[in-house]
Amino acid sequence: MAALLGLRRYALHIATVLALGLVLAAAGWSAANEREAAIDDLSHEQAVLATAVAAVFEHRLADRASRESGTEPPPRGPLTDVEAIELLGGARRLEDRGELMVLVARPGERGFLTTDARVIPSMRLHAAAEARASTVTLPRDEAVSFGLPPRRAVAGIATVSPTEVAGERPRGRWTVVVMASTARVRSREDHEERRLAVTVFVAAAVVTAFGALARRRQRAALEIERRTAIAIVEGEKDAALARAEKMAALAALSTGIAHEVGTPLSVIVGRVEQVLARVPDDERARQALGIVVEQVERIQRIVRGCLALARGEAPLLVRASPEKLAERAVDLVRHRFDKADVVLVIRADADLPEVSCDPSLFEQALVNVLLNACHASPPGSEVVLSVSPAGRHALFAVEDEGSGISPDVAEQATEPFFSTRREQGGSGLGLTIAREIVTHHGGELTIGRREDRSGTRATLTVLIA
Ligand SMILES: Nc1ncnc2c1ncn2[C@@H]1O[C@H](COP(=O)(O)OP(=O)(O)OP(=O)(O)O)[C@@H](O)[C@H]1O
Ligand SMILES: [Mg+2]
């Protein structure tokens, strides 16, 4: 595993070296091909030269023969080596020490006469001449035996027609050879190869350097990204912590308030009951006192529910009709809407399934959202509370026709103590409490700008029973 990781880490370096090797191998292959082509050209040139030299040699040989058979005095006998060299004439000037040499072989003989009168035997040259080949390549050791550098040599071969020469035995074809060393081709190719290798290495070095630079930059960019991500996560954690702290403070506060409110509420109920006993015949007074008791009991229920939530307990769930929940919440806030001259309507889908909730608490959440809509509504406008099914939930949506809510405010709206209505007495707890209630019911609270027109849309969901 560790070896695999190590390999992966150096994969780029390995790939670079492999690519370099491939480029060099391809360059070497192409250079070798070029060298062979250059040697072929060199062979061809030697064949042409040999033909030209052989033509001159043949002409001179014929000239000598005619003198021997003619009236000219006296025949000089068999052709000596020196004479044969002379017959090559100006062709000797072609020679270049250590690079190019002209040779001639008597008919049928394996020894090749050099222009400095050495006779060097070569089976290879002889066989090629016999086979009427125009070129032949000689290996290094044979090239050396002719006095050429230790490199391959190429020879152009031409044969000269037999001429009747007195005293020449046996009759046959003279062979003229022009032999050149490939040393120069080789050294030129070596130079080319070195130049190519240097070019490839310089290119590779430049690419590697740029690659390293790019990698360093990429690493730096990744590091910045990583730090930014960490900063964001830490920021989110801080925000969550601050929120949790506020929620804890809120829970402590509400527990305290619930405790303090409990006693006066019990006193109120006790006193009302005493008064009720004294007015057995006054029906209007009894009705009014009945409402007081009802509302006090409601306050007690909500306080108990909030206390339970603050302690982290689950709400006491019962089956309830969503339409009824909406109606009771609307009843509780109706007088506020009337006072503000805002129309409040309920639009509930028919045959809505029952939901599972603590009705007093859920109604309170709806009340908080409805009151916000009322505060945001201009006189004469309308607020709609609609109820509809949404998958496993029932969805309560409150839409007003106010000036709407900015994304920034919407994001913070459910934070404890966040309020843009401080001067009007806003505590910034309405949506916090509503969200807590909804979340404890397995639902969700959202708030944002209306899409169809100016205004705000807040939604609360609660699980279907
Ligand atoms: N319908 C709405 N239209 C525009 N802004 C709204 C609406 N509902 C809530 N908000 C914004 O969200 C903020 C927080 O609302 P929340 O109900 O928590 O507090 P509040 O209404 O300011 O005070 P309170 O605790 O008395 O309810 C509001 O101050 C207001 O800026
Ligand atoms: Mg509010």
Coordinates of C-alpha atoms in Angstrom, one line a residue, residues 175-426:
T175 CA 37.9 -4.1 -61.8
V176 CA 37.9 -0.4 -60.8
V177 CA 36.9 0.4 -57.2
V178 CA 36.3 3.7 -55.6
M179 CA 36.1 3.2 -51.8
A180 CA 35.0 5.8 -49.2
S181 CA 35.0 5.6 -45.5
T182 CA 31.7 6.3 -43.7
A183 CA 33.6 8.0 -40.9
R184 CA 32.5 11.5 -42.0
V185 CA 28.9 10.5 -42.2
R186 CA 29.2 8.9 -38.9
S187 CA 30.8 11.9 -37.2
R188 CA 28.2 14.2 -38.8
E189 CA 25.5 11.9 -37.4
D190 CA 27.1 11.8 -34.0
H191 CA 27.1 15.6 -34.0
E192 CA 23.4 15.6 -35.0
E193 CA 22.6 13.1 -32.3
R194 CA 24.3 15.1 -29.7
R195 CA 22.6 18.3 -30.8
L196 CA 19.2 16.5 -30.8
A197 CA 19.9 15.1 -27.3
V198 CA 20.8 18.6 -26.0
T199 CA 17.7 20.0 -27.6
V200 CA 15.5 17.3 -26.1
F201 CA 17.0 17.8 -22.7
V202 CA 16.7 21.6 -22.8
A203 CA 13.1 21.2 -23.9
A204 CA 12.5 18.7 -21.1
A205 CA 14.2 20.9 -18.6
V206 CA 12.0 23.9 -19.6
V207 CA 8.8 21.8 -19.5
T208 CA 9.8 20.3 -16.1
A209 CA 10.6 23.7 -14.7
F210 CA 7.3 25.2 -15.9
G211 CA 5.5 22.1 -14.6
A212 CA 7.1 22.5 -11.2
L213 CA 6.1 26.1 -11.2
A214 CA 2.5 25.3 -12.2
R215 CA 2.4 22.6 -9.5
R216 CA 3.7 24.9 -6.9
R217 CA 1.1 27.5 -7.8
Q218 CA -1.7 24.9 -7.8
R219 CA -0.5 23.7 -4.4
A220 CA -0.6 27.3 -3.1
A221 CA -4.1 27.8 -4.6
L222 CA -5.3 24.5 -3.0
E223 CA -3.8 25.6 0.3
I224 CA -5.7 28.9 0.2
E225 CA -8.9 27.0 -0.7
R226 CA -8.3 24.6 2.2
R227 CA -7.7 27.5 4.6
T228 CA -10.8 29.3 3.3
A229 CA -12.9 26.1 3.7
I230 CA -11.6 25.7 7.3
A231 CA -12.3 29.4 8.0
I232 CA -15.9 28.9 6.7
V233 CA -16.4 25.7 8.8
E234 CA -15.0 27.5 11.8
G235 CA -17.2 30.5 11.1
E236 CA -20.2 28.2 10.8
K237 CA -19.2 26.4 14.1
D238 CA -18.9 29.8 15.8
A239 CA -22.3 30.9 14.6
A240 CA -23.8 27.6 15.7
L241 CA -22.2 27.9 19.1
A242 CA -23.4 31.5 19.5
R243 CA -26.9 30.3 18.5
A244 CA -26.7 27.4 21.0
E245 CA -25.6 29.8 23.7
K246 CA -28.5 32.2 22.9
M247 CA -30.9 29.2 22.9
A248 CA -29.6 28.1 26.3
A249 CA -30.0 31.6 27.6
L250 CA -33.5 31.7 26.2
A251 CA -34.4 28.4 27.8
A252 CA -33.1 29.6 31.1
L253 CA -35.0 32.8 30.7
S254 CA -38.3 31.1 29.7
T255 CA -38.0 28.6 32.6
G256 CA -37.6 31.6 35.0
I257 CA -40.5 33.4 33.4
A258 CA -42.7 30.3 33.4
H259 CA -42.0 29.9 37.1
E260 CA -42.7 33.5 37.9
V261 CA -45.8 33.6 35.7
G262 CA -47.2 30.4 37.2
T263 CA -48.0 31.8 40.6
P264 CA -49.9 35.0 39.5
L265 CA -51.8 32.9 37.0
S266 CA -53.0 30.5 39.7
V267 CA -54.0 33.5 41.8
I268 CA -56.0 35.0 38.9
V269 CA -57.8 31.7 38.3
G270 CA -58.5 31.4 42.1
R271 CA -59.9 35.0 42.3
V272 CA -62.0 34.6 39.2
E273 CA -63.6 31.5 40.6
Q274 CA -64.3 33.3 43.9
V275 CA -66.0 36.1 41.9
L276 CA -67.9 33.6 39.8
A277 CA -69.4 32.1 43.0
R278 CA -70.7 35.6 43.9
V279 CA -72.4 36.3 40.6
P280 CA -74.6 33.2 40.0
D281 CA -77.3 35.3 38.3
D282 CA -75.3 37.7 36.2
E283 CA -74.9 35.7 33.0
R284 CA -72.8 38.4 31.1
A285 CA -70.4 38.6 34.0
R286 CA -70.1 34.8 34.2
Q287 CA -69.4 34.6 30.4
A288 CA -66.7 37.3 30.6
L289 CA -65.1 35.6 33.6
G290 CA -65.3 32.2 31.8
I291 CA -63.3 33.7 28.9
V292 CA -60.7 35.0 31.5
V293 CA -60.3 31.5 33.0
E294 CA -60.1 30.0 29.5
Q295 CA -57.4 32.4 28.4
V296 CA -55.4 32.0 31.6
E297 CA -55.6 28.2 31.2
R298 CA -54.3 28.7 27.6
I299 CA -51.4 30.7 28.9
Q300 CA -50.7 28.0 31.5
R301 CA -50.7 25.3 28.7
I302 CA -48.4 27.3 26.5
V303 CA -46.0 28.1 29.3
R304 CA -46.0 24.4 30.3
G305 CA -45.4 23.4 26.6
C306 CA -42.6 26.0 26.3
L307 CA -41.1 24.7 29.5
A308 CA -41.1 21.2 28.2
L309 CA -39.5 22.3 25.0
A310 CA -36.9 24.2 26.9
R311 CA -36.1 21.1 28.9
G312 CA -35.7 19.2 25.6
E313 CA -38.9 17.1 26.1
A314 CA -41.0 16.1 23.0
P315 CA -44.4 17.9 22.8
L316 CA -47.5 15.9 23.8
L317 CA -48.9 15.0 20.4
V318 CA -52.6 14.5 19.6
R319 CA -54.4 14.2 16.3
A320 CA -55.8 17.5 15.1
S321 CA -57.5 19.0 12.1
P322 CA -55.2 21.4 10.3
E323 CA -58.2 23.5 9.3
K324 CA -59.3 23.8 13.0
L325 CA -55.7 24.7 14.0
A326 CA -55.7 27.5 11.4
E327 CA -59.2 28.7 12.5
R328 CA -58.2 28.9 16.2
A329 CA -55.0 30.7 15.5
V330 CA -56.9 33.2 13.3
D331 CA -59.5 33.7 16.1
L332 CA -56.7 34.6 18.5
V333 CA -55.3 37.3 16.2
R334 CA -58.5 38.5 14.5
H335 CA -58.9 41.6 16.7
R336 CA -55.3 42.7 15.9
F337 CA -55.9 42.5 12.2
D338 CA -59.2 44.4 12.5
K339 CA -57.4 47.1 14.4
A340 CA -54.7 47.4 11.7
D341 CA -57.4 47.3 8.9
V342 CA -55.9 44.2 7.4
V343 CA -58.0 41.5 5.9
L344 CA -57.2 38.0 7.1
V345 CA -58.5 35.0 5.2
I346 CA -58.1 31.2 5.5
R347 CA -57.8 29.1 2.4
A348 CA -57.8 25.4 3.3
D349 CA -57.8 22.5 0.9
A350 CA -60.8 20.2 1.2
D351 CA -60.3 16.8 2.9
L352 CA -57.0 17.6 4.6
P353 CA -55.7 14.7 6.6
E354 CA -55.3 15.2 10.4
V355 CA -51.9 16.2 11.7
S356 CA -50.1 15.1 14.8
C357 CA -49.3 18.0 17.2
D358 CA -49.6 19.8 20.5
P359 CA -52.5 22.1 19.4
S360 CA -51.8 25.0 21.8
L361 CA -48.2 25.1 20.9
F362 CA -48.7 24.8 17.2
E363 CA -51.4 27.4 17.3
Q364 CA -48.9 29.7 19.1
A365 CA -46.4 29.2 16.3
L366 CA -49.1 30.1 13.7
V367 CA -50.0 33.1 15.9
N368 CA -46.5 34.4 15.9
V369 CA -46.2 34.2 12.1
L370 CA -49.6 35.8 11.6
L371 CA -48.7 38.7 13.9
N372 CA -45.5 39.3 11.9
A373 CA -47.6 39.4 8.7
C374 CA -50.0 41.8 10.4
H375 CA -47.1 44.1 11.5
A376 CA -45.7 44.1 7.9
S377 CA -49.1 44.8 6.2
P378 CA -50.2 48.2 5.1
P379 CA -53.8 49.1 5.9
G380 CA -56.3 47.8 3.4
S381 CA -54.1 44.9 2.3
E382 CA -54.7 41.2 2.7
V383 CA -53.1 38.3 4.5
V384 CA -53.9 34.8 3.4
L385 CA -53.3 31.7 5.6
S386 CA -53.5 28.7 3.3
V387 CA -53.3 25.0 4.3
S388 CA -52.5 22.3 1.9
P389 CA -50.9 18.8 1.9
A390 CA -47.2 18.5 1.1
G391 CA -46.0 14.9 1.0
R392 CA -45.9 13.5 4.6
H393 CA -46.6 17.0 5.9
A394 CA -49.4 19.6 6.0
L395 CA -48.1 23.0 4.9
F396 CA -49.4 26.2 6.5
A397 CA -48.4 29.3 4.4
V398 CA -48.9 32.9 5.5
E399 CA -48.6 35.4 2.7
D400 CA -48.8 39.2 3.2
E401 CA -48.7 42.2 0.8
G402 CA -46.1 44.2 2.7
S403 CA -42.8 45.4 1.3
G404 CA -41.2 41.9 1.6
I405 CA -38.1 40.7 3.4
S406 CA -34.5 41.0 2.2
P407 CA -32.5 37.7 1.9
D408 CA -30.2 39.0 4.6
V409 CA -33.0 39.7 7.1
A410 CA -34.7 36.4 6.1
E411 CA -31.5 34.5 7.0
Q412 CA -31.4 36.0 10.5
A413 CA -35.1 36.2 11.1
T414 CA -35.3 33.1 13.3
E415 CA -32.2 34.0 15.3
P416 CA -33.1 34.6 19.0
F417 CA -33.4 38.4 19.7
F418 CA -33.1 39.4 16.1
S419 CA -35.6 42.1 15.3
T420 CA -36.0 45.1 13.0
R421 CA -39.0 46.2 15.0
R422 CA -37.2 47.1 18.3
E423 CA -38.7 50.6 18.4
Q424 CA -42.2 49.1 18.0
G425 CA -41.5 46.8 20.9
G426 CA -40.3 43.7 18.9

